[in-house]
């Protein structure tokens, strides 16, 4: 069933009143991509299931710093995309050598390690796997950007702690376009 954003906003207000007596679930979205329309959609989806969700978006592209101020009662959702770490990286990396790949990998993997440490006392964290499909889906061969994302996903899977649930967003992104 397809629903318009304006309908989600209207229904969300009604659902908010229905679940306001329940204990609230505070969710904080940390992101380096634009997610301004995500909170009402997530709130609506959870409220339909009887969850009193309150979703706020932290500062854009301030994931590491904002992760330090997450309260133990909040659930962070991390939307971290490699394509926004360095301007034009999906295209630039194709022209660079392995040293560049290694330097970018080291930079991001050390930041992932810091993020995991910052969120170690939080009971539940959602973290997206890095997504390369918007930039590699038309290529027959593996691209360097795809390789970087896959290497970072492997690192993330090994480095994550029990409180982190990884979400593979390649399939939904590919289906929705």
Tab-separated table of C-alpha atoms in Angstrom:
chain	number	residue	atom	x	y	z
A	1	UNK	CA	0.000	0.000	0.000
A	2	UNK	CA	1.468	3.320	-1.058
A	3	UNK	CA	0.929	6.259	1.271
A	4	UNK	CA	1.799	9.904	0.653
A	5	UNK	CA	4.085	11.792	3.004
A	6	UNK	CA	1.313	14.256	3.876
A	7	UNK	CA	-0.888	11.302	4.887
A	8	UNK	CA	1.886	9.929	7.086
A	9	UNK	CA	2.127	13.292	8.859
A	10	UNK	CA	-1.634	13.436	9.458
A	11	UNK	CA	-1.924	9.822	10.621
A	12	UNK	CA	1.180	10.208	12.765
A	13	UNK	CA	-0.494	12.962	14.809
A	14	UNK	CA	-3.483	10.696	15.469
A	15	UNK	CA	-1.278	7.755	16.385
A	16	UNK	CA	0.817	9.925	18.700
A	17	UNK	CA	-2.267	10.607	20.814
A	18	UNK	CA	-3.100	6.899	20.908
A	19	UNK	CA	0.317	5.835	22.240
A	20	UNK	CA	1.185	8.837	24.431
A	21	UNK	CA	0.331	6.936	27.624
A	22	UNK	CA	2.942	4.289	26.827
A	23	UNK	CA	6.605	4.608	27.786
A	24	UNK	CA	8.386	6.532	25.057
A	25	UNK	CA	11.233	5.198	22.935
A	26	UNK	CA	13.688	7.973	22.108
A	27	UNK	CA	15.585	7.456	18.874
A	28	UNK	CA	18.429	9.663	17.644
A	29	UNK	CA	19.538	9.566	14.011
A	30	UNK	CA	23.233	10.316	13.443
A	31	UNK	CA	23.951	10.800	9.784
A	32	UNK	CA	26.200	12.172	7.086
A	33	UNK	CA	23.346	12.030	4.567
A	34	UNK	CA	20.136	14.056	4.458
A	35	UNK	CA	17.458	12.306	6.521
A	36	UNK	CA	15.063	15.160	7.279
A	37	UNK	CA	11.965	13.200	6.191
A	38	UNK	CA	12.964	10.035	8.035
A	39	UNK	CA	11.700	10.867	11.582
A	40	UNK	CA	7.966	11.092	10.801
A	41	UNK	CA	8.138	7.948	8.660
A	42	UNK	CA	9.880	5.949	11.398
A	43	UNK	CA	7.601	7.352	14.100
A	44	UNK	CA	4.527	6.466	12.032
A	45	UNK	CA	5.796	2.942	11.349
A	46	UNK	CA	6.560	2.292	15.031
A	47	UNK	CA	3.412	3.962	16.346
A	48	UNK	CA	1.312	1.747	14.071
A	49	UNK	CA	2.866	-1.145	16.010
A	50	UNK	CA	1.976	0.441	19.349
A	51	UNK	CA	5.385	1.933	20.128
A	52	UNK	CA	5.521	5.494	21.450
A	53	UNK	CA	8.501	6.553	19.338
A	54	UNK	CA	10.086	9.992	19.352
A	55	UNK	CA	12.703	10.430	16.658
A	56	UNK	CA	15.120	13.333	16.419
A	57	UNK	CA	17.938	13.970	13.986
A	58	UNK	CA	21.325	15.005	15.355
A	59	UNK	CA	23.607	17.470	13.599
A	60	UNK	CA	24.372	16.696	9.976
A	61	UNK	CA	27.752	15.043	9.389
A	62	UNK	CA	28.696	15.171	13.058
A	63	UNK	CA	28.412	11.475	13.854
A	64	UNK	CA	31.475	11.020	16.073
A	65	UNK	CA	30.972	14.168	18.120
A	66	UNK	CA	27.222	13.628	18.584
A	67	UNK	CA	27.741	9.974	19.517
A	68	UNK	CA	29.460	11.153	22.711
A	69	UNK	CA	26.254	12.803	23.931
A	70	UNK	CA	23.841	9.900	23.326
A	71	UNK	CA	21.959	9.140	26.536
A	72	UNK	CA	21.696	5.572	27.804
A	73	UNK	CA	17.917	5.769	27.307
A	74	UNK	CA	18.226	6.650	23.606
A	75	UNK	CA	18.544	4.338	20.631
A	76	UNK	CA	20.924	5.667	17.989
A	77	UNK	CA	20.515	4.892	14.310
A	78	UNK	CA	23.690	5.504	12.334
A	79	UNK	CA	23.397	6.412	8.653
A	80	UNK	CA	27.017	6.708	7.615
A	81	UNK	CA	27.796	6.673	3.919
A	82	UNK	CA	31.300	6.486	2.483
A	83	UNK	CA	30.222	8.573	-0.515
A	84	UNK	CA	30.016	11.613	1.795
A	85	UNK	CA	33.238	11.122	3.715
A	86	UNK	CA	35.357	12.750	1.004
A	87	UNK	CA	33.822	14.837	-1.742
A	88	UNK	CA	33.471	12.871	-5.005
A	89	UNK	CA	35.144	9.775	-3.543
A	90	UNK	CA	33.059	7.272	-5.546
A	91	UNK	CA	34.597	8.698	-8.720
A	92	UNK	CA	37.931	9.987	-7.464
A	93	UNK	CA	38.973	6.644	-5.957
A	94	UNK	CA	38.791	5.035	-9.399
A	95	UNK	CA	41.710	7.234	-10.479
A	96	UNK	CA	43.796	6.679	-7.362
A	97	UNK	CA	46.279	4.012	-6.346
A	98	UNK	CA	46.116	1.425	-3.573
A	99	UNK	CA	47.840	3.780	-1.119
A	100	UNK	CA	44.859	6.131	-1.370
A	101	UNK	CA	42.456	3.232	-0.770
A	102	UNK	CA	44.474	2.175	2.287
A	103	UNK	CA	44.599	5.723	3.684
A	104	UNK	CA	40.820	6.172	3.314
A	105	UNK	CA	40.207	2.736	4.803
A	106	UNK	CA	42.443	3.535	7.801
A	107	UNK	CA	40.733	6.901	8.347
A	108	UNK	CA	37.199	5.483	8.288
A	109	UNK	CA	37.992	2.293	10.193
A	110	UNK	CA	39.611	4.307	12.998
A	111	UNK	CA	36.498	6.514	13.116
A	112	UNK	CA	34.296	3.403	13.269
A	113	UNK	CA	36.391	2.170	16.179
A	114	UNK	CA	35.928	5.501	17.995
A	115	UNK	CA	32.180	5.433	17.304
A	116	UNK	CA	31.856	1.901	18.668
A	117	UNK	CA	33.732	2.972	21.805
A	118	UNK	CA	31.513	6.044	22.216
A	119	UNK	CA	28.384	3.867	21.989
A	120	UNK	CA	29.657	0.913	24.028
A	121	UNK	CA	27.383	1.666	26.995
A	122	UNK	CA	24.257	2.094	24.861
A	123	UNK	CA	22.081	-1.023	24.948
A	124	UNK	CA	20.969	-0.973	21.300
A	125	UNK	CA	22.522	0.663	18.235
A	126	UNK	CA	21.462	0.339	14.594
A	127	UNK	CA	24.195	0.891	12.022
A	128	UNK	CA	23.877	0.697	8.255
A	129	UNK	CA	26.308	-1.314	6.199
A	130	UNK	CA	28.154	0.865	3.726
A	131	UNK	CA	26.399	1.143	0.389
A	132	UNK	CA	28.140	1.158	-2.990
A	133	UNK	CA	25.285	0.199	-5.346
A	134	UNK	CA	24.260	3.727	-6.389
A	135	UNK	CA	27.774	4.133	-7.785
A	136	UNK	CA	28.657	0.609	-8.926
A	137	UNK	CA	25.441	-1.038	-10.125
A	138	UNK	CA	26.138	-0.297	-13.797
A	139	UNK	CA	29.711	-1.586	-13.707
A	140	UNK	CA	30.403	-5.142	-14.844
A	141	UNK	CA	33.631	-5.334	-12.841
A	142	UNK	CA	34.182	-4.577	-9.199
A	143	UNK	CA	34.938	-0.877	-8.769
A	144	UNK	CA	37.495	0.497	-6.347
A	145	UNK	CA	34.682	2.250	-4.491
A	146	UNK	CA	32.821	-1.048	-4.199
A	147	UNK	CA	35.977	-2.688	-2.856
A	148	UNK	CA	36.394	0.084	-0.273
A	149	UNK	CA	32.781	-0.325	0.914
A	150	UNK	CA	33.141	-4.099	1.090
A	151	UNK	CA	36.410	-3.818	3.045
A	152	UNK	CA	34.786	-1.367	5.473
A	153	UNK	CA	31.753	-3.639	5.878
A	154	UNK	CA	34.061	-6.563	6.670
A	155	UNK	CA	35.845	-4.404	9.242
A	156	UNK	CA	32.527	-3.260	10.723
A	157	UNK	CA	31.244	-6.832	11.031
A	158	UNK	CA	34.402	-7.872	12.897
A	159	UNK	CA	34.623	-4.752	15.082
A	160	UNK	CA	30.985	-4.461	16.117
A	161	UNK	CA	29.935	-5.271	19.633
A	162	UNK	CA	26.859	-7.152	20.881
A	163	UNK	CA	24.805	-3.966	21.135
A	164	UNK	CA	25.143	-3.135	17.425
A	165	UNK	CA	22.701	-4.430	14.828
A	166	UNK	CA	23.932	-4.009	11.262
A	167	UNK	CA	21.368	-3.150	8.606
A	168	UNK	CA	22.088	-4.014	4.973
A	169	UNK	CA	20.548	-1.123	3.060
A	170	UNK	CA	21.802	-2.121	-0.404
A	171	UNK	CA	18.649	-4.043	-1.282
A	172	UNK	CA	16.084	-1.423	-0.228
A	173	UNK	CA	18.099	1.364	-1.882
A	174	UNK	CA	18.420	-0.656	-5.061
A	175	UNK	CA	14.686	-1.487	-5.120
A	176	UNK	CA	13.565	2.073	-4.398
A	177	UNK	CA	16.122	3.775	-6.604
